[in-house]
Amino acid sequence: MASFGLASATLQKGVIRGPEQYIPNGLKFEEIARGSWDPKQHVADMKADGCDASVLYIGVAAGVYNIKDRDLRLACFRAFNDWLGEFCSYDPDRLIGPPLLPVEEESIQDAIDELHRNVKQWNIRTAQIPIFPWKRYYDKFYDPLWAVAQEMEMPLAFHRGLNRPFAFGAPGQGGPFMANQVMRDFSYCMPFADVIFGGAFDRFPNLKLVSAEGRTGWLIHFVQRADESIRRHGPWSKVKLNRLPSECVKRNLYSTFIEDRVGILMRELIGVDTQMWSSDYPHSDSTWPNSRKVIEEQFEGVPAQDKYKMIAGNAIRLYKLS
């Protein structure tokens, strides 16, 4: 029998909870936050927290990628995406739902067709792809999808919800829960490095990709190491890019964070214009219902212009919000 827990950690059994009170599992459906499944309540909870709009990443649904039967797998993609589209249709100016794209089929056309279907039916603003596909993102197999996304000005997001045996901190590897939690944030290095050094941004310079819920502090080392690598090892390995990796991060790769003081303080190195705050409601990392207080603490000393960009402006521009 299925049960619920940390996916609705902030509000359980009708009680607003902090980390000391989280119930990790065993909850019945009626005991989780109503905003987890009721869009009217979700919007009300957002407003109570001072949040005007939200992109909804639902990691548990990524298990659809592991369904072995192709027809069933594609049917589940469509079913989930339609549920999410219907959920967000309650208030499409505030609720942005990225459908899952089936990028692991024999042809990338399946992903493109599902993207077009969701644009037509649900008028989506973004879509979601797995962080760890079996065919990594340096492969030109994905070029038709990158081309369509660029033409449509459609940002595509990686989310760490899909676990694979080779993923950093995958539960199947064993190990302490919190060790895996920390390791998983560094998982985003793989798709970022693959699209950059695979030359995707040379071929599609206006493609926009998003690291969803991956935080930003790790990017400080990433851009430093990536730039150093192309300078030292690019010439002899015959790898040449039109732009430095750090420039790609600042222009093409958006990242979201909940609490990341290091990323905020070192924002100039990774791009003030591509970092976006999130509340992660109603999951266990969420700052709800105290997001405004946390924002003030996290952004202490940050100029108002930079603060506005990172908590609202960049998302408004990327997702074409009113």
Coordinates of C-alpha atoms in Angstrom, one line a residue, residues 39-297:
P39 CA -4.6 23.8 -7.3
K40 CA -6.9 26.2 -5.5
Q41 CA -5.2 25.4 -2.2
H42 CA -1.8 25.4 -3.8
V43 CA -2.3 29.0 -5.0
A44 CA -3.6 30.0 -1.6
D45 CA -0.6 28.6 0.1
M46 CA 1.7 30.4 -2.4
K47 CA 0.0 33.7 -1.7
A48 CA 0.3 33.2 2.1
D49 CA 4.0 32.8 1.6
G50 CA 4.4 35.8 -0.7
C51 CA 5.0 33.8 -3.8
D52 CA 3.4 35.1 -7.0
A53 CA 4.2 32.2 -9.4
S54 CA 5.7 28.8 -9.2
V55 CA 7.2 26.2 -11.6
L56 CA 6.1 22.8 -10.3
Y57 CA 8.7 20.0 -10.5
I58 CA 7.3 16.7 -9.4
G59 CA 10.3 14.4 -9.1
V60 CA 8.4 11.2 -8.2
A61 CA 6.8 11.1 -11.7
A62 CA 10.2 10.6 -13.3
G63 CA 9.9 6.9 -12.5
V64 CA 7.9 6.8 -15.7
Y65 CA 11.2 6.7 -17.6
N66 CA 12.0 3.3 -16.1
I67 CA 8.8 1.6 -17.4
K68 CA 10.0 -1.1 -19.8
D69 CA 6.9 -1.5 -22.0
R70 CA 7.1 1.3 -24.7
D71 CA 3.3 1.7 -25.2
L72 CA 2.6 1.8 -21.5
R73 CA 5.6 4.2 -20.9
L74 CA 4.3 6.7 -23.5
A75 CA 0.8 6.4 -22.2
C76 CA 2.0 7.2 -18.7
F77 CA 3.9 10.3 -20.0
R78 CA 0.7 11.6 -21.7
A79 CA -1.4 10.8 -18.6
F80 CA 0.9 12.6 -16.2
N81 CA 1.4 15.6 -18.5
D82 CA -2.3 16.0 -18.9
W83 CA -2.9 15.8 -15.1
L84 CA -0.2 18.4 -14.6
G85 CA -1.6 20.6 -17.4
E86 CA -5.1 20.4 -15.9
F87 CA -3.7 21.2 -12.5
C88 CA -2.0 24.3 -13.7
S89 CA -4.9 25.4 -15.9
Y90 CA -6.6 26.5 -12.7
D91 CA -4.4 29.6 -12.7
P92 CA -1.9 29.5 -15.6
D93 CA -0.4 32.8 -14.8
R94 CA 0.8 31.5 -11.4
L95 CA 1.2 27.8 -12.0
I96 CA 3.8 26.7 -14.5
G97 CA 3.9 22.9 -15.1
P98 CA 6.8 21.4 -17.1
P99 CA 5.7 18.2 -18.8
L100 CA 8.0 15.2 -18.9
L101 CA 9.4 14.6 -22.4
P102 CA 10.2 11.0 -23.5
V103 CA 13.8 11.5 -24.7
E104 CA 14.9 7.9 -24.3
E105 CA 12.9 6.4 -27.1
E106 CA 14.6 5.2 -30.3
S107 CA 13.7 8.4 -32.0
I108 CA 13.9 11.9 -30.4
Q109 CA 10.8 12.7 -32.5
D110 CA 8.7 11.1 -29.7
A111 CA 9.9 13.9 -27.3
I112 CA 9.3 16.6 -29.9
D113 CA 5.8 15.3 -30.6
E114 CA 5.0 15.3 -26.9
L115 CA 6.4 18.9 -26.6
H116 CA 4.2 20.1 -29.5
R117 CA 1.2 18.3 -28.0
N118 CA 1.6 20.1 -24.7
V119 CA 2.2 23.4 -26.3
K120 CA -1.0 23.1 -28.3
Q121 CA -3.2 21.6 -25.5
W122 CA -1.8 23.3 -22.3
N123 CA 0.2 26.3 -23.6
I124 CA 3.2 25.3 -21.6
R125 CA 6.1 27.7 -20.8
T126 CA 8.8 25.0 -20.2
A127 CA 9.3 21.3 -20.2
Q128 CA 11.3 18.7 -18.2
I129 CA 13.9 16.2 -19.3
P130 CA 15.8 13.6 -17.1
I131 CA 19.1 14.5 -15.5
F132 CA 20.5 11.0 -16.3
P133 CA 19.4 9.7 -19.6
W134 CA 21.0 6.5 -20.8
K135 CA 22.3 8.4 -23.9
R136 CA 24.1 11.3 -22.4
Y137 CA 23.5 14.9 -23.6
Y138 CA 26.7 15.4 -25.4
D139 CA 25.3 13.2 -28.2
K140 CA 23.9 14.9 -31.3
F141 CA 20.9 12.6 -31.0
Y142 CA 19.3 15.4 -29.1
D143 CA 20.0 18.1 -31.7
P144 CA 16.5 18.0 -33.2
L145 CA 15.0 18.7 -29.7
W146 CA 17.5 21.4 -29.0
A147 CA 16.6 23.0 -32.4
V148 CA 12.9 23.0 -31.6
A149 CA 13.3 24.3 -28.1
Q150 CA 15.5 27.1 -29.4
E151 CA 13.0 28.0 -32.1
M152 CA 10.1 28.0 -29.6
E153 CA 12.2 29.8 -27.0
M154 CA 11.2 27.0 -24.7
P155 CA 13.5 26.4 -21.7
L156 CA 14.1 22.7 -20.9
A157 CA 14.8 21.7 -17.3
F158 CA 16.9 18.9 -15.7
H159 CA 15.5 17.5 -12.5
R160 CA 17.3 15.1 -10.2
G161 CA 14.1 13.1 -9.5
L162 CA 15.2 10.4 -12.0
N163 CA 17.6 8.0 -10.4
R164 CA 19.9 5.7 -12.3
P165 CA 22.5 3.2 -11.0
F166 CA 25.3 5.5 -12.0
A167 CA 23.8 8.7 -10.5
F168 CA 25.5 10.5 -7.7
G169 CA 23.8 9.5 -4.4
A170 CA 21.3 7.1 -6.0
P171 CA 19.3 5.3 -3.3
G172 CA 20.1 1.9 -4.8
Q173 CA 23.8 2.5 -4.0
G174 CA 23.2 2.4 -0.3
G175 CA 24.9 4.7 2.1
P176 CA 23.6 7.3 4.6
F177 CA 20.5 9.3 3.5
M178 CA 22.1 12.7 4.1
A179 CA 25.3 11.7 2.3
N180 CA 23.2 10.9 -0.8
Q181 CA 21.3 14.1 -0.4
V182 CA 24.5 16.2 -0.6
M183 CA 26.0 14.2 -3.4
R184 CA 22.9 14.6 -5.6
D185 CA 23.3 18.3 -5.9
F186 CA 26.6 17.7 -7.7
S187 CA 24.8 15.5 -10.2
Y188 CA 24.0 18.5 -12.3
C189 CA 27.7 18.7 -13.3
M190 CA 27.1 15.8 -15.8
P191 CA 24.4 17.3 -18.0
F192 CA 25.9 20.8 -17.8
A193 CA 29.4 19.5 -18.8
D194 CA 27.9 17.3 -21.5
V195 CA 25.9 20.0 -23.3
I196 CA 28.8 22.5 -23.1
F197 CA 31.7 20.3 -24.2
G198 CA 29.4 18.4 -26.6
G199 CA 29.1 21.7 -28.5
A200 CA 25.3 22.1 -28.1
F201 CA 25.6 25.8 -27.5
D202 CA 27.8 26.3 -30.5
R203 CA 25.1 24.8 -32.6
F204 CA 22.2 26.3 -30.7
P205 CA 23.5 29.5 -29.1
N206 CA 20.1 30.6 -27.9
L207 CA 19.1 27.3 -26.2
K208 CA 18.1 27.7 -22.6
L209 CA 18.5 24.9 -20.1
V210 CA 17.6 24.9 -16.4
S211 CA 19.1 23.1 -13.4
A212 CA 15.9 22.5 -11.3
E213 CA 16.4 22.4 -7.6
G214 CA 20.1 21.8 -8.0
R215 CA 21.3 24.9 -6.1
T216 CA 24.1 27.2 -7.3
G217 CA 27.2 27.1 -4.9
W218 CA 28.8 24.1 -6.8
L219 CA 28.7 26.2 -10.0
I220 CA 31.6 28.3 -8.6
H221 CA 34.0 25.4 -8.9
F222 CA 32.4 24.1 -12.1
V223 CA 33.0 27.3 -14.1
Q224 CA 36.5 27.6 -12.8
R225 CA 37.4 24.0 -13.6
A226 CA 35.6 24.0 -17.0
D227 CA 37.4 27.2 -18.2
E228 CA 40.7 25.8 -17.0
S229 CA 40.1 22.5 -18.8
I230 CA 39.3 24.1 -22.2
R231 CA 42.4 26.4 -21.9
R232 CA 44.8 23.6 -20.9
H233 CA 43.4 20.6 -22.6
G234 CA 41.4 22.0 -25.5
P235 CA 44.4 22.6 -27.8
W236 CA 46.0 19.1 -27.7
S237 CA 42.6 17.3 -27.5
K238 CA 41.3 19.2 -30.5
V239 CA 38.3 20.5 -28.6
K240 CA 37.3 24.1 -29.5
L241 CA 34.3 26.0 -28.3
N242 CA 32.9 29.3 -29.6
R243 CA 32.6 30.6 -26.0
L244 CA 34.2 29.7 -22.7
P245 CA 32.1 27.3 -20.5
S246 CA 31.6 30.1 -17.9
E247 CA 30.0 32.3 -20.6
C248 CA 27.6 29.5 -21.5
V249 CA 26.7 29.2 -17.8
K250 CA 26.0 32.9 -17.6
R251 CA 23.9 33.0 -20.8
N252 CA 22.4 29.6 -21.5
L253 CA 22.2 27.6 -18.2
Y254 CA 19.8 28.8 -15.6
S255 CA 20.0 27.4 -12.0
T256 CA 17.5 27.4 -9.1
F257 CA 18.2 27.4 -5.4
I258 CA 16.3 27.5 -2.1
E259 CA 19.0 28.5 0.4
D260 CA 22.4 29.1 -1.1
R261 CA 24.3 31.9 0.5
V262 CA 27.6 31.0 -1.2
G263 CA 26.0 31.1 -4.7
I264 CA 24.4 34.5 -3.8
L265 CA 27.6 36.0 -2.6
M266 CA 29.6 34.8 -5.6
R267 CA 26.9 35.5 -8.1
E268 CA 29.1 37.5 -10.5
L269 CA 31.1 34.4 -11.3
I270 CA 28.1 32.3 -12.3
G271 CA 25.8 35.0 -13.7
V272 CA 23.3 37.2 -11.8
D273 CA 21.0 37.0 -14.8
T274 CA 20.6 33.2 -14.7
Q275 CA 20.0 32.4 -11.0
M276 CA 16.5 31.9 -9.7
W277 CA 15.2 31.5 -6.1
S278 CA 12.6 28.8 -5.3
S279 CA 10.6 27.8 -2.2
D280 CA 10.2 24.0 -3.1
Y281 CA 6.8 23.9 -1.5
P282 CA 5.6 21.5 -0.2
H283 CA 8.7 19.3 0.0
S284 CA 11.1 18.8 2.9
D285 CA 13.6 21.3 1.7
S286 CA 10.9 24.0 1.5
T287 CA 11.1 27.4 3.2
W288 CA 7.3 27.7 3.3
P289 CA 5.6 29.4 5.0
N290 CA 8.7 31.6 6.0
S291 CA 10.1 32.3 2.6
R292 CA 10.2 36.1 3.0
K293 CA 12.1 35.8 6.2
V294 CA 14.6 33.4 4.7
I295 CA 15.1 35.6 1.6
E296 CA 16.0 38.6 3.8
E297 CA 18.5 36.5 5.6

